[in-house]
Short mmCIF file of C-alpha atoms in Angstrom, two decimals:
data_model
loop_
_atom_site.label_atom_id
_atom_site.label_comp_id
_atom_site.label_asym_id
_atom_site.label_seq_id
_atom_site.Cartn_x
_atom_site.Cartn_y
_atom_site.Cartn_z
CA MET A 1 33.60 -115.71 -25.89
CA HIS A 2 30.57 -114.43 -24.21
CA SER A 3 32.84 -112.69 -21.63
CA ASP A 4 34.82 -110.87 -24.32
CA ALA A 5 31.67 -109.50 -25.92
CA ALA A 6 30.44 -108.17 -22.58
CA ASN A 7 33.73 -106.42 -21.89
CA PHE A 8 33.69 -104.83 -25.32
CA GLN A 9 30.19 -103.42 -24.75
CA LEU A 10 31.17 -102.09 -21.32
CA ASN A 11 34.26 -100.36 -22.66
CA SER A 12 32.27 -98.87 -25.51
CA HIS A 13 29.65 -97.61 -23.10
CA LEU A 14 32.27 -95.97 -20.83
CA THR A 15 33.93 -94.32 -23.80
CA THR A 16 30.61 -92.86 -24.86
CA LEU A 17 29.97 -91.49 -21.34
CA ALA A 18 33.44 -89.94 -21.26
CA ASN A 19 32.89 -88.23 -24.61
CA ILE A 20 29.52 -86.91 -23.43
CA HIS A 21 31.18 -85.55 -20.27
CA LYS A 22 33.88 -83.78 -22.33
CA ILE A 23 31.31 -82.26 -24.63
CA HIS A 24 29.23 -81.05 -21.66
CA HIS A 25 32.33 -79.57 -19.99
CA THR A 26 33.32 -77.78 -23.19
CA LEU A 27 29.83 -76.34 -23.71
CA HIS A 28 29.79 -75.14 -20.10
CA ARG A 29 33.07 -73.28 -20.61
CA LEU A 30 31.82 -71.76 -23.83
CA ASN A 31 28.67 -70.39 -22.06
CA LEU A 32 30.73 -68.79 -19.32
CA THR A 33 32.97 -67.13 -21.85
CA GLU A 34 30.04 -65.70 -23.77
CA ASP A 35 28.51 -64.27 -20.57
CA VAL A 36 31.75 -62.57 -19.60
CA ALA A 37 32.20 -61.24 -23.13
CA GLN A 38 28.67 -59.85 -23.17
CA GLU A 39 29.15 -58.10 -19.82
CA SER A 40 32.44 -56.62 -20.97
CA HIS A 41 30.83 -55.48 -24.22
CA GLN A 42 27.89 -53.85 -22.38
CA SER A 43 30.25 -52.12 -19.96
CA ALA A 44 32.33 -50.80 -22.85
CA CYS A 45 29.20 -49.59 -24.65
CA CYS A 46 27.96 -47.80 -21.54
CA SER A 47 31.34 -46.20 -21.07
CA ARG A 48 31.28 -44.92 -24.63
CA ALA A 49 27.65 -43.73 -24.37
CA MET A 50 28.04 -41.93 -21.01
CA PRO A 51 31.58 -40.71 -20.46
CA PRO A 52 32.54 -39.68 -16.92
CA ARG A 53 31.38 -36.17 -15.91
CA LYS A 54 33.98 -33.52 -15.53
CA LYS A 55 33.64 -30.00 -14.15
CA ARG A 56 33.66 -27.62 -17.06
CA ARG A 57 35.38 -24.33 -16.63
CA PRO A 58 33.13 -21.40 -17.60
CA SER A 59 34.25 -19.89 -20.83
CA ALA A 60 34.41 -16.17 -21.60
CA GLY A 61 31.18 -16.55 -23.54
CA ASP A 62 29.47 -17.99 -20.46
CA ASP A 63 30.63 -15.05 -18.33
CA LEU A 64 29.26 -12.59 -20.86
CA SER A 65 26.00 -14.51 -21.09
CA ALA A 66 25.57 -14.57 -17.28
CA LYS A 67 26.43 -10.88 -17.03
CA LYS A 68 23.93 -10.01 -19.74
CA SER A 69 21.28 -12.09 -17.96
CA ARG A 70 21.88 -10.16 -14.72
CA GLN A 71 21.78 -6.85 -16.58
CA ASP A 72 18.54 -7.85 -18.29
CA SER A 73 17.05 -8.75 -14.91
CA ILE A 74 18.09 -5.38 -13.42
CA PHE A 75 16.73 -3.58 -16.46
CA ARG A 76 13.40 -5.37 -16.21
CA LYS A 77 13.09 -4.39 -12.53
CA HIS A 78 14.00 -0.79 -13.31
CA ASP A 79 11.68 -0.76 -16.29
CA THR A 80 8.76 -2.07 -14.22
CA SER A 81 9.42 0.52 -11.53
CA GLN A 82 9.58 3.24 -14.14
CA ILE A 83 6.28 2.12 -15.64
CA ARG A 84 4.64 2.32 -12.19
CA GLU A 85 6.01 5.81 -11.68
CA GLU A 86 4.88 6.92 -15.12
CA THR A 87 1.31 5.82 -14.52
CA PHE A 88 0.78 9.35 -13.16
CA SER A 89 0.92 11.91 -15.97
CA SER A 90 1.70 15.54 -15.11
CA LYS A 91 0.50 16.55 -18.56
CA ARG A 92 -2.84 14.81 -18.09
CA CYS A 93 -3.11 16.27 -14.58
CA LEU A 94 -2.53 19.78 -15.93
CA GLU A 95 -5.14 19.32 -18.66
CA TRP A 96 -7.53 18.15 -15.95
CA PHE A 97 -6.76 21.28 -13.90
CA TYR A 98 -7.59 23.62 -16.78
CA GLU A 99 -10.99 21.97 -17.19
CA TYR A 100 -11.92 23.88 -14.03
CA ALA A 101 -9.50 26.81 -14.11
CA GLY A 102 -10.30 27.90 -17.65
CA CYS A 103 -7.73 30.46 -18.77
CA ASP A 104 -6.60 31.22 -15.22
CA ASP A 105 -3.93 29.54 -13.10
CA VAL A 106 -6.35 29.00 -10.23
CA VAL A 107 -9.59 27.07 -9.78
CA GLY A 108 -12.07 29.56 -8.33
CA PRO A 109 -15.53 29.13 -6.77
CA GLU A 110 -17.30 28.38 -10.07
CA GLY A 111 -14.70 25.84 -11.14
CA MET A 112 -14.71 24.35 -7.65
CA GLU A 113 -18.46 23.83 -7.82
CA LYS A 114 -18.14 21.96 -11.12
CA PHE A 115 -15.19 19.99 -9.73
CA CYS A 116 -17.20 18.86 -6.69
CA GLU A 117 -20.09 17.88 -8.96
CA ASP A 118 -17.80 15.80 -11.17
CA ILE A 119 -16.25 13.85 -8.29
CA GLY A 120 -19.63 13.43 -6.61
CA VAL A 121 -18.85 15.29 -3.37
CA GLU A 122 -20.71 18.21 -1.79
CA PRO A 123 -18.50 21.30 -1.28
CA GLU A 124 -19.22 21.24 2.47
CA ASN A 125 -18.26 17.56 2.81
CA VAL A 126 -15.32 16.98 5.15
CA VAL A 127 -13.51 15.01 2.44
CA MET A 128 -13.01 18.30 0.58
CA LEU A 129 -11.18 19.64 3.63
CA VAL A 130 -8.93 16.56 3.66
CA LEU A 131 -8.26 17.04 -0.06
CA ALA A 132 -7.39 20.70 0.52
CA TRP A 133 -5.00 19.60 3.28
CA LYS A 134 -3.38 17.11 0.90
CA LEU A 135 -2.98 19.89 -1.68
CA ASP A 136 -1.82 22.30 1.07
CA ALA A 137 -4.27 24.83 -0.31
CA GLN A 138 -3.91 28.24 1.28
CA SER A 139 -7.36 29.73 0.64
CA MET A 140 -10.78 28.15 1.04
CA GLY A 141 -12.58 27.81 -2.27
CA TYR A 142 -9.43 28.07 -4.39
CA PHE A 143 -6.83 25.65 -5.75
CA THR A 144 -3.81 27.15 -7.48
CA ARG A 145 -2.01 25.41 -10.33
CA GLN A 146 1.00 24.65 -8.14
CA GLU A 147 -1.14 23.32 -5.28
CA TRP A 148 -3.09 21.13 -7.69
CA LEU A 149 -0.04 19.58 -9.37
CA ARG A 150 1.84 19.01 -6.11
CA GLY A 151 -1.11 17.55 -4.23
CA MET A 152 -2.58 15.44 -7.01
CA SER A 153 0.89 14.07 -7.72
CA SER A 154 1.22 12.93 -4.10
CA LEU A 155 -2.18 11.22 -4.44
CA GLN A 156 -1.24 9.83 -7.89
CA CYS A 157 -4.47 11.27 -9.30
CA ASP A 158 -4.51 12.81 -12.77
CA SER A 159 -8.17 12.35 -13.65
CA THR A 160 -11.66 12.55 -12.17
CA GLU A 161 -11.94 8.76 -12.11
CA ARG A 162 -8.73 8.30 -10.16
CA LEU A 163 -9.73 10.89 -7.58
CA ARG A 164 -13.12 9.24 -7.15
CA ASN A 165 -11.30 5.98 -6.46
CA SER A 166 -9.23 7.76 -3.78
CA LEU A 167 -12.14 9.27 -1.84
CA ASP A 168 -12.40 6.34 0.58
CA TYR A 169 -8.70 6.72 1.34
CA LEU A 170 -9.13 10.46 2.00
CA ARG A 171 -11.99 9.72 4.40
CA SER A 172 -9.95 7.07 6.19
CA VAL A 173 -7.22 9.62 6.96
CA LEU A 174 -9.57 11.16 9.50
CA ASN A 175 -9.48 7.93 11.52
CA ASP A 176 -5.81 8.43 12.34
CA SER A 177 -5.59 10.65 15.43
CA THR A 178 -2.28 12.25 14.44
CA SER A 179 -3.46 13.08 10.93
CA PHE A 180 -6.78 14.33 12.27
CA LYS A 181 -4.98 16.75 14.61
CA LEU A 182 -2.93 18.09 11.71
CA ILE A 183 -6.06 18.54 9.58
CA TYR A 184 -7.86 20.22 12.50
CA ARG A 185 -5.04 22.73 12.97
CA TYR A 186 -4.78 23.26 9.22
CA ALA A 187 -8.52 24.02 9.03
CA PHE A 188 -8.13 27.15 11.17
CA ASP A 189 -5.64 28.83 8.83
CA PHE A 190 -7.39 27.50 5.74
CA ALA A 191 -10.77 28.96 6.68
CA ARG A 192 -9.79 32.32 8.18
CA GLU A 193 -9.52 35.54 6.24
CA LYS A 194 -5.84 36.07 5.50
CA ASP A 195 -5.84 39.61 6.90
CA GLN A 196 -7.32 38.33 10.18
CA ARG A 197 -5.59 36.38 12.93
CA SER A 198 -8.82 34.88 14.23
CA LEU A 199 -11.70 32.93 12.72
CA ASP A 200 -15.11 34.61 12.66
CA LEU A 201 -17.63 32.78 14.82
CA ASN A 202 -19.97 31.57 12.06
CA THR A 203 -17.12 30.06 10.08
CA ALA A 204 -15.69 28.53 13.26
CA LYS A 205 -19.03 26.85 14.08
CA CYS A 206 -19.27 25.43 10.55
CA MET A 207 -15.75 24.06 10.66
CA LEU A 208 -16.20 22.63 14.16
CA GLY A 209 -19.39 20.95 13.03
CA LEU A 210 -17.56 19.50 10.04
CA LEU A 211 -14.71 18.12 12.13
CA LEU A 212 -16.30 17.28 15.50
CA GLY A 213 -20.04 17.19 14.82
CA LYS A 214 -20.18 13.40 14.34
CA THR A 215 -17.57 12.36 16.89
CA TRP A 216 -18.00 14.67 19.90
CA PRO A 217 -21.33 14.10 21.69
CA LEU A 218 -21.08 17.49 23.44
CA PHE A 219 -20.74 19.43 20.20
CA PRO A 220 -24.46 20.33 19.92
CA VAL A 221 -24.50 21.96 23.35
CA PHE A 222 -21.13 23.61 22.76
CA ASN A 223 -22.52 25.03 19.53
CA GLN A 224 -25.51 26.40 21.46
CA PHE A 225 -23.16 27.98 23.95
CA LEU A 226 -21.26 29.73 21.16
CA GLU A 227 -24.49 31.05 19.64
CA GLN A 228 -25.60 32.74 22.89
CA SER A 229 -22.10 33.82 23.96
CA LYS A 230 -20.47 37.21 23.63
CA TYR A 231 -17.76 35.83 21.33
CA LYS A 232 -17.56 37.04 17.76
CA VAL A 233 -14.32 35.33 16.79
CA ILE A 234 -12.27 32.29 17.85
CA ASN A 235 -8.51 32.61 18.11
CA LYS A 236 -6.07 29.80 17.39
CA ASP A 237 -5.38 28.97 21.02
CA GLN A 238 -9.10 28.59 21.72
CA TRP A 239 -9.51 26.54 18.55
CA CYS A 240 -6.75 24.07 19.45
CA ASN A 241 -7.97 23.71 23.04
CA VAL A 242 -11.49 22.80 21.90
CA LEU A 243 -10.05 19.70 20.24
CA GLU A 244 -8.05 18.81 23.35
CA PHE A 245 -11.15 19.34 25.49
CA SER A 246 -13.23 17.05 23.25
CA ARG A 247 -10.63 14.31 23.53
CA THR A 248 -9.82 14.40 27.24
CA ILE A 249 -12.83 15.69 29.19
CA ASN A 250 -15.62 13.32 30.24
CA LEU A 251 -19.12 13.90 28.93
CA ASP A 252 -20.29 14.84 32.44
CA LEU A 253 -17.29 17.22 32.75
CA SER A 254 -16.36 15.51 36.00
CA ASN A 255 -12.62 15.61 35.26
CA TYR A 256 -12.51 19.24 34.17
CA ASP A 257 -10.03 21.26 36.23
CA GLU A 258 -11.12 24.87 36.49
CA ASP A 259 -7.65 25.79 37.68
CA GLY A 260 -6.06 24.14 34.65
CA ALA A 261 -4.55 25.96 31.70
CA TRP A 262 -7.80 26.02 29.73
CA PRO A 263 -8.83 29.24 27.96
CA VAL A 264 -11.58 31.32 29.54
CA LEU A 265 -13.89 30.34 26.71
CA LEU A 266 -13.97 26.75 27.96
CA ASP A 267 -14.26 27.78 31.62
CA GLU A 268 -17.37 29.72 30.67
CA PHE A 269 -18.74 26.81 28.66
CA VAL A 270 -18.35 24.41 31.62
CA GLU A 271 -20.04 26.87 33.98
CA TRP A 272 -22.88 27.48 31.50
CA TYR A 273 -23.38 23.76 30.90
CA LYS A 274 -23.49 22.87 34.61
CA GLU A 275 -26.04 25.60 35.31
CA ARG A 276 -28.09 24.33 32.41
CA GLN A 277 -27.98 20.78 33.78
CA MET A 278 -29.06 21.93 37.23
CA SER A 279 -32.00 23.85 35.89
#
């Protein structure tokens, strides 16, 4: 009897363990299914939220929009360039000219004096010679309407203030050897009387002093030579050779070739200077 009761309890206990095992197995399967379902659901949601990217063909509207954008860019560049060009006003420049010309079409000596005063430059300052060269003025002390407009346009100056701001540039032009040579040659024709082929000696000395006085150490003695010489005028060949002489001949004249193609004027200067040094 006791044995039967023990068997019954054992069987009951095994049955309970089996049921627990089944329940655990079932719950395990259910958890796996839910995980898979959740992953599938999330994947489907992502697919709906972010569809695969495809290359979109540009529509006609896009082409027109891109073309318009390029045209706008070109227009802006052109417009900016045009604005820069229009910063100089011919009308304003002409009004500025007549402040000194009065009712005439040329700025004469009186107007030139006022002009120099306004820009803060002495009439005999070398920068005025450079300005005249820029304007391609034909007569010293005069600026015609055409010369003014052409030259001031090239400098982009249409007012006193703008020209004042350009004075340093005009002075710097003299530092370029090629430009200086052009200005030097221009000075001869600019300063001479138009009915004369040569430059009178006094004017020549003033112009030489303006152009070479601060850069050629021998200028003071050359100027003295001219003052005591027989020369009353300087021709263009002599004028041009003085510049070449100042650039190539040593201060002690040691490399001067008397048999070279120098004008007689310079041969006489070298002879006079050497005699002066010896005495």
